Amino acid sequence: MDLDISPSKIKITSHNQYSSSTQLSPSTVQPSPLDQFRQWFEAAASGTETTPPVAEPEAMSLATSTSTGIPSVRIVLLKQVDAKGFVFFTNYNSRKSHELAENPFAALSFHWKESG
């Protein structure tokens, strides 16, 4: 299947909807990254004065890779955040479980569009 990505087929949109008056700096965030995440998660789950609650704030993208560096990403659900970090459940026979056993490094991404 040929994919047409000519300039006439791709529409680049403005991302002004992501602008914010708040800025991240050492003086505006929690000293602990996990505490900061908990604060953001609570705001996403309950909403704020200016933003509605996120429909599924626990949904996150989990990126892993094999020992040879071949990446893969999938959506999983966050179950808790504790002193060790982020907890999600998986089948120990799954691809992601095997990849994490081979290479314990992973990345998470939360897309909370409703948060603005």
XYZ file of N, CA, C and O in Angstrom:
464
model
N 0.842 -1.176 0.000
C 0.000 0.000 0.000
C 0.887 1.239 0.000
O 1.771 1.384 0.827
N 0.659 2.113 -0.939
C 1.406 3.363 -1.014
C 0.736 4.404 -0.135
O -0.483 4.519 -0.106
N 1.526 5.151 0.568
C 1.036 6.195 1.444
C 1.406 7.530 0.833
O 2.587 7.799 0.598
N 0.413 8.341 0.564
C 0.652 9.651 -0.028
C 0.842 10.667 1.084
O -0.098 10.992 1.817
N 2.071 11.153 1.247
C 2.343 12.177 2.258
C 2.815 13.471 1.602
O 3.595 14.220 2.160
N 2.308 13.728 0.414
C 2.678 14.958 -0.279
C 2.139 16.155 0.505
O 1.183 16.029 1.265
N 2.748 17.326 0.325
C 2.308 18.510 1.072
C 0.815 18.801 0.936
O 0.206 19.310 1.864
N 0.220 18.470 -0.178
C -1.207 18.750 -0.346
C -2.079 17.813 0.497
O -3.249 18.083 0.711
N -1.531 16.712 0.981
C -2.290 15.743 1.774
C -2.101 15.916 3.279
O -2.856 15.383 4.067
N -1.051 16.620 3.687
C -0.761 16.783 5.107
C -1.178 18.181 5.540
O -0.769 19.178 4.951
N -1.986 18.237 6.581
C -2.399 19.526 7.112
C -1.760 19.696 8.486
O -2.027 18.928 9.404
N -0.913 20.677 8.611
C -0.274 20.987 9.881
C -1.143 22.022 10.584
O -1.447 23.074 10.027
N -1.562 21.696 11.796
C -2.429 22.611 12.522
C -1.650 23.329 13.611
O -0.617 22.860 14.064
N -2.177 24.448 14.018
C -1.571 25.214 15.090
C -1.758 24.473 16.412
O -2.770 23.821 16.637
N -0.785 24.569 17.274
C -0.889 23.940 18.585
C -1.038 24.986 19.678
O -0.594 24.794 20.798
N -1.686 26.090 19.354
C -1.886 27.140 20.337
C -2.745 26.681 21.505
O -2.713 27.272 22.568
N -3.536 25.620 21.309
C -4.388 25.142 22.390
C -3.568 24.610 23.558
O -4.101 24.396 24.634
N -2.280 24.401 23.355
C -1.436 23.885 24.425
C -0.693 24.978 25.177
O 0.101 24.687 26.044
N -0.943 26.224 24.847
C -0.242 27.280 25.558
C -0.819 27.399 26.968
O -1.975 27.088 27.223
N 0.011 27.815 27.882
C -0.395 27.914 29.273
C 0.279 29.107 29.910
O 1.407 29.459 29.568
N -0.415 29.704 30.862
C 0.193 30.829 31.572
C 1.136 30.345 32.671
O 1.964 31.102 33.155
N 1.007 29.087 33.065
C 1.901 28.546 34.092
C 3.152 27.981 33.438
O 3.109 27.448 32.334
N 4.256 28.108 34.126
C 5.521 27.598 33.618
C 6.146 26.690 34.662
O 5.969 26.904 35.864
N 6.869 25.684 34.191
C 7.572 24.790 35.094
C 8.919 25.383 35.464
O 9.688 25.795 34.584
N 9.179 25.426 36.748
C 10.486 25.843 37.241
C 10.651 25.206 38.618
O 9.669 24.752 39.213
N 11.854 25.147 39.137
C 12.050 24.548 40.464
C 11.158 25.159 41.541
O 10.773 24.492 42.487
N 10.778 26.416 41.372
C 9.946 27.057 42.393
C 8.458 26.749 42.239
O 7.674 27.041 43.135
N 8.053 26.149 41.104
C 6.625 25.886 40.890
C 6.264 24.412 40.924
O 5.103 24.069 40.721
N 7.225 23.538 41.172
C 6.941 22.103 41.201
C 7.351 21.502 42.543
O 8.145 22.078 43.290
N 6.798 20.334 42.829
C 7.153 19.600 44.040
C 8.609 19.135 43.951
O 9.089 18.829 42.865
N 9.306 19.028 45.075
C 10.685 18.519 45.047
C 10.766 17.072 44.549
O 11.725 16.693 43.894
N 9.746 16.280 44.846
C 9.716 14.880 44.424
C 8.940 14.749 43.114
O 7.780 15.160 43.037
N 9.537 14.138 42.085
C 8.800 13.934 40.830
C 7.521 13.106 41.034
O 6.510 13.369 40.389
N 7.552 12.126 41.937
C 6.349 11.323 42.167
C 5.259 12.154 42.848
O 4.077 12.015 42.520
N 5.637 13.012 43.774
C 4.650 13.903 44.393
C 4.075 14.863 43.361
O 2.877 15.152 43.365
N 4.923 15.351 42.463
C 4.440 16.238 41.407
C 3.465 15.507 40.505
O 2.421 16.025 40.141
N 3.801 14.276 40.135
C 2.891 13.501 39.306
C 1.553 13.311 40.013
O 0.500 13.454 39.390
N 1.585 12.966 41.298
C 0.326 12.776 42.042
C -0.523 14.042 41.993
O -1.741 13.979 41.837
N 0.090 15.191 42.119
C -0.640 16.464 42.050
C -1.270 16.638 40.673
O -2.443 17.003 40.550
N -0.489 16.392 39.620
C -1.027 16.509 38.268
C -2.132 15.492 38.025
O -3.145 15.802 37.399
N -1.933 14.255 38.512
C -2.928 13.208 38.302
C -4.244 13.587 38.977
O -5.319 13.429 38.388
N -4.167 14.065 40.194
C -5.380 14.467 40.918
C -6.120 15.571 40.169
O -7.344 15.542 40.042
N -5.380 16.540 39.660
C -6.001 17.620 38.888
C -6.630 17.080 37.601
O -7.720 17.502 37.208
N -5.955 16.135 36.959
C -6.510 15.545 35.728
C -7.764 14.740 36.038
O -8.759 14.815 35.319
N -7.745 13.974 37.126
C -8.882 13.117 37.469
C -10.094 13.909 37.934
O -11.230 13.556 37.599
N -9.871 14.974 38.680
C -11.005 15.716 39.235
C -11.353 16.962 38.440
O -12.431 17.527 38.610
N -10.462 17.407 37.595
C -10.685 18.648 36.867
C -10.270 19.830 37.724
O -9.952 19.685 38.906
N -10.260 20.983 37.113
C -9.915 22.215 37.822
C -10.994 23.243 37.531
O -11.981 22.953 36.856
N -10.785 24.459 38.001
C -11.746 25.532 37.724
C -11.896 25.793 36.232
O -12.956 26.202 35.767
N -10.823 25.537 35.483
C -10.840 25.878 34.057
C -10.832 24.678 33.118
O -10.950 24.861 31.914
N -10.665 23.460 33.664
C -10.618 22.285 32.793
C -11.516 21.179 33.349
O -11.616 21.001 34.562
N -12.155 20.418 32.459
C -12.985 19.301 32.914
C -12.119 18.119 33.342
O -10.931 18.070 33.006
N -12.694 17.168 34.066
C -11.928 15.968 34.405
C -11.543 15.192 33.147
O -12.276 15.187 32.156
N -10.408 14.534 33.202
C -9.972 13.671 32.104
C -10.769 12.375 32.194
O -10.932 11.810 33.278
N -11.266 11.897 31.061
C -12.121 10.707 31.039
C -11.419 9.475 31.617
O -11.992 8.745 32.411
N -10.194 9.229 31.221
C -9.443 8.078 31.715
C -8.023 8.514 32.065
O -7.073 8.237 31.327
N -7.847 9.183 33.196
C -6.512 9.702 33.522
C -5.484 8.602 33.762
O -4.288 8.840 33.660
N -5.941 7.390 34.058
C -5.013 6.283 34.325
C -4.481 5.621 33.052
O -3.558 4.805 33.117
N -5.036 5.961 31.898
C -4.544 5.391 30.635
C -3.200 6.029 30.284
O -3.047 7.248 30.312
N -2.231 5.183 29.970
C -0.901 5.693 29.656
C -0.266 4.839 28.566
O -0.579 3.665 28.427
N 0.612 5.451 27.816
C 1.394 4.716 26.835
C 2.642 4.214 27.528
O 3.329 4.971 28.219
N 2.925 2.941 27.343
C 4.124 2.316 27.909
C 5.028 1.914 26.758
O 4.631 1.119 25.907
N 6.209 2.490 26.720
C 7.179 2.158 25.677
C 8.278 1.301 26.281
O 8.840 1.634 27.322
N 8.552 0.187 25.640
C 9.627 -0.721 26.051
C 10.458 -1.040 24.818
O 10.094 -0.668 23.699
N 11.554 -1.748 25.042
C 12.331 -2.216 23.893
C 13.008 -3.527 24.255
O 13.225 -3.829 25.430
N 13.329 -4.261 23.228
C 14.036 -5.521 23.428
C 15.480 -5.233 23.828
O 15.922 -4.076 23.804
N 16.216 -6.266 24.145
C 17.629 -6.075 24.516
C 18.449 -5.535 23.351
O 19.505 -4.948 23.555
N 17.953 -5.713 22.126
C 18.662 -5.189 20.953
C 18.152 -3.817 20.535
O 18.570 -3.280 19.516
N 17.212 -3.255 21.319
C 16.764 -1.892 21.059
C 15.552 -1.746 20.170
O 15.214 -0.625 19.788
N 14.865 -2.815 19.824
C 13.671 -2.703 18.994
C 12.514 -2.237 19.885
O 12.134 -2.928 20.831
N 11.961 -1.047 19.610
C 10.942 -0.482 20.492
C 9.528 -0.997 20.195
O 9.236 -1.454 19.097
N 8.689 -0.907 21.205
C 7.254 -1.122 21.018
C 6.530 -0.297 22.069
O 7.079 0.021 23.126
N 5.314 0.079 21.759
C 4.518 0.899 22.671
C 3.090 0.397 22.659
O 2.603 -0.100 21.637
N 2.450 0.483 23.817
C 1.060 0.074 23.927
C 0.412 0.874 25.049
O 1.097 1.475 25.881
N -0.927 0.859 25.093
C -1.670 1.541 26.137
C -1.915 0.551 27.275
O -2.361 -0.571 27.045
N -1.596 0.970 28.492
C -1.861 0.177 29.694
C -2.534 1.103 30.710
O -2.605 2.315 30.510
N -3.008 0.522 31.807
C -3.672 1.316 32.837
C -2.804 1.390 34.087
O -2.333 0.371 34.583
N -2.616 2.588 34.576
C -1.893 2.810 35.816
C -2.743 2.283 36.967
O -3.936 2.570 37.050
N -2.143 1.500 37.855
C -2.870 0.969 39.008
C -2.551 1.734 40.282
O -3.404 1.896 41.133
N -1.319 2.177 40.434
C -0.951 2.979 41.598
C 0.412 3.606 41.380
O 1.148 3.224 40.471
N 0.709 4.570 42.229
C 2.033 5.185 42.270
C 2.503 5.041 43.707
O 1.804 5.434 44.635
N 3.655 4.431 43.899
C 4.195 4.272 45.243
C 5.647 4.737 45.265
O 6.135 5.310 44.282
N 6.324 4.492 46.356
C 7.704 4.964 46.512
C 8.645 4.409 45.449
O 9.664 5.017 45.123
N 8.303 3.246 44.883
C 9.144 2.637 43.841
C 8.834 3.188 42.462
O 9.591 2.972 41.529
N 7.690 3.838 42.302
C 7.332 4.392 41.000
C 5.935 4.018 40.574
O 5.027 3.898 41.390
N 5.775 3.800 39.286
C 4.477 3.561 38.672
C 4.190 2.063 38.598
O 5.064 1.285 38.233
N 2.962 1.680 38.925
C 2.573 0.272 38.934
C 1.460 0.047 37.922
O 0.470 0.780 37.901
N 1.642 -0.959 37.076
C 0.599 -1.406 36.159
C 0.632 -2.925 36.173
O 1.619 -3.538 36.553
N -0.471 -3.525 35.779
C -0.545 -4.986 35.771
C -0.326 -5.494 34.360
O -0.721 -4.850 33.388
N 0.284 -6.659 34.262
C 0.488 -7.289 32.965
C 0.575 -8.799 33.132
O 0.840 -9.299 34.221
N 0.355 -9.488 32.072
C 0.525 -10.932 32.039
C 2.023 -11.214 31.956
O 2.716 -10.660 31.112
N 2.527 -12.061 32.834
C 3.967 -12.330 32.840
C 4.454 -12.997 31.556
O 5.643 -13.021 31.285
N 3.548 -13.529 30.762
C 3.931 -14.141 29.486
C 3.774 -13.183 28.306
O 3.963 -13.578 27.167
N 3.406 -11.952 28.580
C 3.174 -10.992 27.498
C 4.486 -10.490 26.908
O 5.562 -10.597 27.506
N 4.368 -9.904 25.732
C 5.536 -9.324 25.069
C 6.168 -8.234 25.924
O 7.390 -8.180 26.080
N 5.328 -7.362 26.513
C 5.901 -6.283 27.314
C 6.630 -6.824 28.539
O 7.666 -6.310 28.934
N 6.113 -7.888 29.129
C 6.776 -8.504 30.272
C 8.142 -9.066 29.874
O 9.141 -8.870 30.577
N 8.193 -9.734 28.735
C 9.470 -10.278 28.246
C 10.457 -9.150 27.931
O 11.645 -9.249 28.252
N 9.950 -8.075 27.317
C 10.833 -6.950 26.990
C 11.368 -6.289 28.254
O 12.543 -5.939 28.329
N 10.531 -6.131 29.273
C 10.987 -5.528 30.524
C 11.978 -6.434 31.258
O 12.882 -5.949 31.936
N 11.817 -7.738 31.112
C 12.777 -8.668 31.716
C 14.138 -8.561 31.017
O 15.179 -8.633 31.665
N 14.123 -8.365 29.693
C 15.364 -8.223 28.928
C 16.010 -6.857 29.142
O 17.231 -6.732 29.175
N 15.176 -5.839 29.223
C 15.640 -4.456 29.301
C 14.704 -3.715 30.260
O 13.601 -3.367 29.878
N 15.112 -3.463 31.499
C 14.208 -2.897 32.494
C 13.899 -1.412 32.335
O 13.185 -0.846 33.151
N 14.410 -0.787 31.282
C 14.133 0.627 31.058
C 12.877 0.784 30.218
O 12.679 0.082 29.233
N 12.024 1.730 30.617
C 10.769 1.970 29.908
C 10.427 3.448 30.012
O 11.030 4.185 30.797
N 9.455 3.858 29.217
C 8.979 5.241 29.268
C 7.463 5.232 29.315
O 6.814 4.365 28.719
N 6.915 6.203 30.039
C 5.461 6.373 30.134
C 5.087 7.731 29.572
O 5.844 8.692 29.695
N 3.901 7.795 28.988
C 3.371 9.064 28.518
C 1.875 9.089 28.787
O 1.168 8.134 28.492
N 1.420 10.189 29.383
C 0.001 10.388 29.644
C -0.487 11.477 28.720
O 0.114 12.555 28.662
N -1.577 11.215 28.001
C -2.157 12.235 27.122
C -3.466 12.683 27.740
O -4.483 12.015 27.628
N -3.420 13.797 28.421
C -4.601 14.338 29.098
C -5.099 15.557 28.326
O -4.967 16.691 28.763
N -5.685 15.297 27.178
C -6.109 16.380 26.283
C -7.058 17.354 26.976
O -6.976 18.549 26.765
N -7.952 16.821 27.800
C -8.931 17.685 28.462
C -8.270 18.707 29.391
O -8.869 19.725 29.716
N -7.057 18.417 29.822
C -6.373 19.320 30.770
C -5.890 20.614 30.112
O -5.498 21.536 30.801
N -5.930 20.639 28.789
C -5.541 21.851 28.099
C -4.124 21.958 27.965
O -3.194 22.391 28.032
